[in-house]
mmCIF file of C-alpha atoms in Angstrom:
data_model
loop_
_atom_site.group_PDB
_atom_site.id
_atom_site.type_symbol
_atom_site.label_atom_id
_atom_site.label_comp_id
_atom_site.label_asym_id
_atom_site.label_seq_id
_atom_site.Cartn_x
_atom_site.Cartn_y
_atom_site.Cartn_z
ATOM 1 C CA MET A 27 94.978 79.379 93.808
ATOM 2 C CA LEU A 28 93.068 79.806 97.131
ATOM 3 C CA LEU A 29 94.168 82.247 99.726
ATOM 4 C CA GLU A 30 93.546 82.607 103.419
ATOM 5 C CA GLN A 31 91.923 85.876 104.663
ATOM 6 C CA GLU A 32 95.145 87.135 106.419
ATOM 7 C CA ILE A 33 97.336 86.491 103.271
ATOM 8 C CA ALA A 34 94.857 88.092 100.935
ATOM 9 C CA SER A 35 94.599 91.143 103.306
ATOM 10 C CA ILE A 36 98.322 91.490 103.474
ATOM 11 C CA ILE A 37 98.714 91.343 99.768
ATOM 12 C CA HIS A 38 96.029 93.801 99.152
ATOM 13 C CA PHE A 39 97.543 96.232 101.733
ATOM 14 C CA LEU A 40 101.047 95.923 100.338
ATOM 15 C CA LEU A 41 99.988 96.364 96.711
ATOM 16 C CA ASP A 42 98.064 99.533 97.588
ATOM 17 C CA ALA A 43 100.894 100.860 99.755
ATOM 18 C CA THR A 44 103.546 100.394 96.944
ATOM 19 C CA GLY A 45 101.484 101.819 94.061
ATOM 20 C CA ASN A 46 100.232 98.552 92.739
ATOM 21 C CA PRO A 47 103.304 97.033 91.224
ATOM 22 C CA ASN A 48 102.843 93.929 88.959
ATOM 23 C CA PRO A 49 102.084 91.073 91.359
ATOM 24 C CA TYR A 50 103.479 87.680 90.897
ATOM 25 C CA TYR A 51 102.370 84.651 92.997
ATOM 26 C CA HIS A 52 104.245 81.654 91.497
ATOM 27 C CA ALA A 53 107.809 81.844 90.274
ATOM 28 C CA VAL A 54 108.722 85.165 88.730
ATOM 29 C CA PRO A 55 109.181 84.659 84.966
ATOM 30 C CA GLU A 56 112.341 85.577 83.302
ATOM 31 C CA GLN A 57 110.611 88.243 81.351
ATOM 32 C CA PHE A 58 108.467 90.252 83.787
ATOM 33 C CA SER A 59 107.218 93.793 84.056
ATOM 34 C CA PHE A 60 108.848 96.358 86.409
ATOM 35 C CA PRO A 61 108.009 97.343 89.147
ATOM 36 C CA ALA A 62 106.991 94.002 90.547
ATOM 37 C CA ALA A 63 106.089 92.329 93.855
ATOM 38 C CA TYR A 64 106.588 88.580 94.350
ATOM 39 C CA PHE A 65 104.335 86.867 96.943
ATOM 40 C CA PRO A 66 105.749 83.372 97.360
ATOM 41 C CA SER A 67 104.000 80.850 99.793
ATOM 42 C CA PRO A 68 104.900 81.723 103.382
ATOM 43 C CA GLU A 69 106.716 79.407 105.672
ATOM 44 C CA ILE A 70 104.536 78.089 108.556
ATOM 45 C CA THR A 71 105.222 76.584 111.891
ATOM 46 C CA THR A 72 102.465 75.578 114.307
ATOM 47 C CA GLY A 73 101.733 75.388 118.016
ATOM 48 C CA GLY A 74 99.085 74.827 120.578
ATOM 49 C CA GLU A 75 97.332 77.905 121.819
ATOM 50 C CA THR A 76 94.379 76.968 124.018
ATOM 51 C CA PHE A 77 92.232 74.002 124.565
ATOM 52 C CA LEU A 78 89.971 75.280 121.618
ATOM 53 C CA THR A 79 92.582 76.831 119.359
ATOM 54 C CA TYR A 80 95.978 76.274 117.652
ATOM 55 C CA ARG A 81 98.284 78.831 116.053
ATOM 56 C CA LEU A 82 100.010 79.063 112.796
ATOM 57 C CA GLU A 83 103.174 81.235 112.840
ATOM 58 C CA PHE A 84 103.843 82.665 109.403
ATOM 59 C CA SER A 85 107.253 83.808 108.081
ATOM 60 C CA TRP A 86 106.827 85.456 104.696
ATOM 61 C CA TYR A 87 109.672 86.629 102.419
ATOM 62 C CA ILE A 88 108.092 89.079 99.845
ATOM 63 C CA THR A 89 110.367 90.537 97.180
ATOM 64 C CA PHE A 90 110.162 93.776 95.302
ATOM 65 C CA HIS A 91 111.803 94.081 91.963
ATOM 66 C CA ASP A 92 112.623 97.127 89.866
ATOM 67 C CA GLU A 93 115.114 98.042 87.119
ATOM 68 C CA THR A 94 117.431 99.515 89.796
ATOM 69 C CA SER A 95 118.346 98.524 93.398
ATOM 70 C CA GLU A 96 117.235 102.053 94.420
ATOM 71 C CA GLY A 97 113.816 101.485 92.799
ATOM 72 C CA ALA A 98 113.369 98.116 94.629
ATOM 73 C CA TYR A 99 114.516 99.634 97.867
ATOM 74 C CA ALA A 100 111.959 102.399 97.434
ATOM 75 C CA LEU A 101 109.109 99.886 97.001
ATOM 76 C CA ALA A 102 110.180 97.764 99.951
ATOM 77 C CA HIS A 103 110.607 100.942 102.149
ATOM 78 C CA ASP A 104 107.107 102.063 101.149
ATOM 79 C CA ALA A 105 105.852 98.676 102.225
ATOM 80 C CA LEU A 106 107.650 98.759 105.481
ATOM 81 C CA SER A 107 106.671 102.352 106.238
ATOM 82 C CA ALA A 108 102.986 101.633 105.499
ATOM 83 C CA ILE A 109 103.037 98.709 107.982
ATOM 84 C CA MET A 110 104.669 100.883 110.703
ATOM 85 C CA ARG A 111 102.288 103.753 110.093
ATOM 86 C CA LYS A 112 99.412 101.438 110.710
ATOM 87 C CA ARG A 113 101.090 100.330 113.974
ATOM 88 C CA SER A 114 101.671 96.988 112.350
ATOM 89 C CA ILE A 115 97.927 96.304 112.163
ATOM 90 C CA ILE A 116 96.546 95.414 108.718
ATOM 91 C CA PRO A 117 92.750 95.370 108.278
ATOM 92 C CA LEU A 118 91.160 92.071 107.157
ATOM 93 C CA ILE A 119 89.236 92.224 103.802
ATOM 94 C CA SER A 120 86.346 90.215 102.442
ATOM 95 C CA PRO A 121 86.532 88.156 99.342
ATOM 96 C CA THR A 122 85.306 91.255 97.387
ATOM 97 C CA GLY A 123 88.225 93.408 98.836
ATOM 98 C CA GLU A 124 86.013 95.440 101.329
ATOM 99 C CA LYS A 125 86.920 95.838 104.922
ATOM 100 C CA ALA A 126 85.629 92.812 106.866
ATOM 101 C CA GLY A 127 86.328 93.885 110.362
ATOM 102 C CA GLY A 128 89.158 92.573 112.445
ATOM 103 C CA TYR A 129 92.884 92.671 111.542
ATOM 104 C CA VAL A 130 96.141 90.868 111.329
ATOM 105 C CA ARG A 131 99.078 92.077 113.438
ATOM 106 C CA ILE A 132 102.538 91.934 111.957
ATOM 107 C CA ASP A 133 104.972 90.887 114.665
ATOM 108 C CA THR A 134 108.288 91.787 112.867
ATOM 109 C CA ALA A 135 109.048 93.432 109.637
ATOM 110 C CA LEU A 136 112.424 94.177 107.993
ATOM 111 C CA ILE A 137 113.820 94.854 104.599
ATOM 112 C CA LYS A 138 117.173 93.902 103.175
ATOM 113 C CA PRO A 139 118.827 93.777 99.677
ATOM 114 C CA VAL A 140 118.989 90.196 98.132
ATOM 115 C CA ASP A 141 120.193 91.056 94.571
ATOM 116 C CA THR A 142 120.652 93.895 92.182
ATOM 117 C CA GLY A 143 117.264 95.399 91.672
ATOM 118 C CA VAL A 144 115.674 93.155 94.408
ATOM 119 C CA TYR A 145 114.767 93.985 97.978
ATOM 120 C CA GLN A 146 113.025 91.619 100.344
ATOM 121 C CA LEU A 147 110.460 92.452 102.936
ATOM 122 C CA ALA A 148 110.388 89.842 105.560
ATOM 123 C CA ILE A 149 107.426 89.693 107.957
ATOM 124 C CA THR A 150 106.095 87.417 110.582
ATOM 125 C CA PHE A 151 102.672 87.048 112.038
ATOM 126 C CA VAL A 152 100.452 84.606 114.013
ATOM 127 C CA SER A 153 97.022 83.341 113.042
ATOM 128 C CA ARG A 154 94.947 81.703 115.740
ATOM 129 C CA ARG A 155 92.502 79.002 114.498
ATOM 130 C CA PRO A 156 89.833 76.890 115.997
ATOM 131 C CA TYR A 157 90.507 73.196 116.210
ATOM 132 C CA ASP A 158 87.262 72.819 114.169
ATOM 133 C CA ALA A 159 89.092 72.777 110.768
ATOM 134 C CA GLU A 160 85.941 72.555 108.772
ATOM 135 C CA SER A 161 84.746 76.057 109.643
ATOM 136 C CA ALA A 162 88.092 77.620 109.016
ATOM 137 C CA ALA A 163 88.472 75.804 105.613
ATOM 138 C CA ASN A 164 85.172 77.184 104.473
ATOM 139 C CA VAL A 165 86.236 80.736 105.097
ATOM 140 C CA ALA A 166 89.685 80.263 103.232
ATOM 141 C CA SER A 167 88.111 78.686 100.244
ATOM 142 C CA SER A 168 86.395 81.882 99.035
ATOM 143 C CA TYR A 169 89.539 83.974 98.524
ATOM 144 C CA VAL A 170 90.757 83.586 94.946
ATOM 145 C CA MET A 171 93.851 84.941 93.358
ATOM 146 C CA ASN A 172 92.069 86.883 90.484
ATOM 147 C CA LEU A 173 91.165 89.539 93.148
ATOM 148 C CA PHE A 174 94.754 90.706 92.993
ATOM 149 C CA THR A 175 95.483 90.807 89.322
ATOM 150 C CA LYS A 176 96.693 94.063 87.687
ATOM 151 C CA SER A 177 93.625 94.270 85.560
ATOM 152 C CA ASN A 178 91.363 94.506 88.589
ATOM 153 C CA THR A 179 91.546 98.166 89.384
ATOM 154 C CA THR A 180 88.255 98.495 91.060
ATOM 155 C CA ALA A 181 89.316 97.015 94.402
ATOM 156 C CA PRO A 182 88.658 99.538 97.191
ATOM 157 C CA SER A 183 91.739 101.243 98.674
ATOM 158 C CA GLU A 184 92.460 101.609 102.424
#
């Protein structure tokens, strides 16, 4: 699965901020390990920005799972607090997990319970892109999901 730089950067940031729970990117299996973070595909709306760029408005509903609601709340709260401590600015990372320069700004962030042992972190952010789709696609194609597997413990921290 390929990731865009903003998505990869947010995943990296949130996993680091919450003590690296087991990440899931597709459907959460029935038998999964606690604590866990589920990163589904975000919802995206579009709009014009300038004569040279357009914008993608992301709404992302990330869930944190634990054996208890209190544990799930603690993970979601840690994620929300980390975002706020950084003034809603998350540094962009390179495909190797190093700081790449630049950032993504989180516009809104909130947490809420969704089930026993599950809390949701809802975030929104905007990505501005050039109309030249070829250059944007080349950058996105280099972010691969295995950068964020539990076995990869050598990724640099913030």
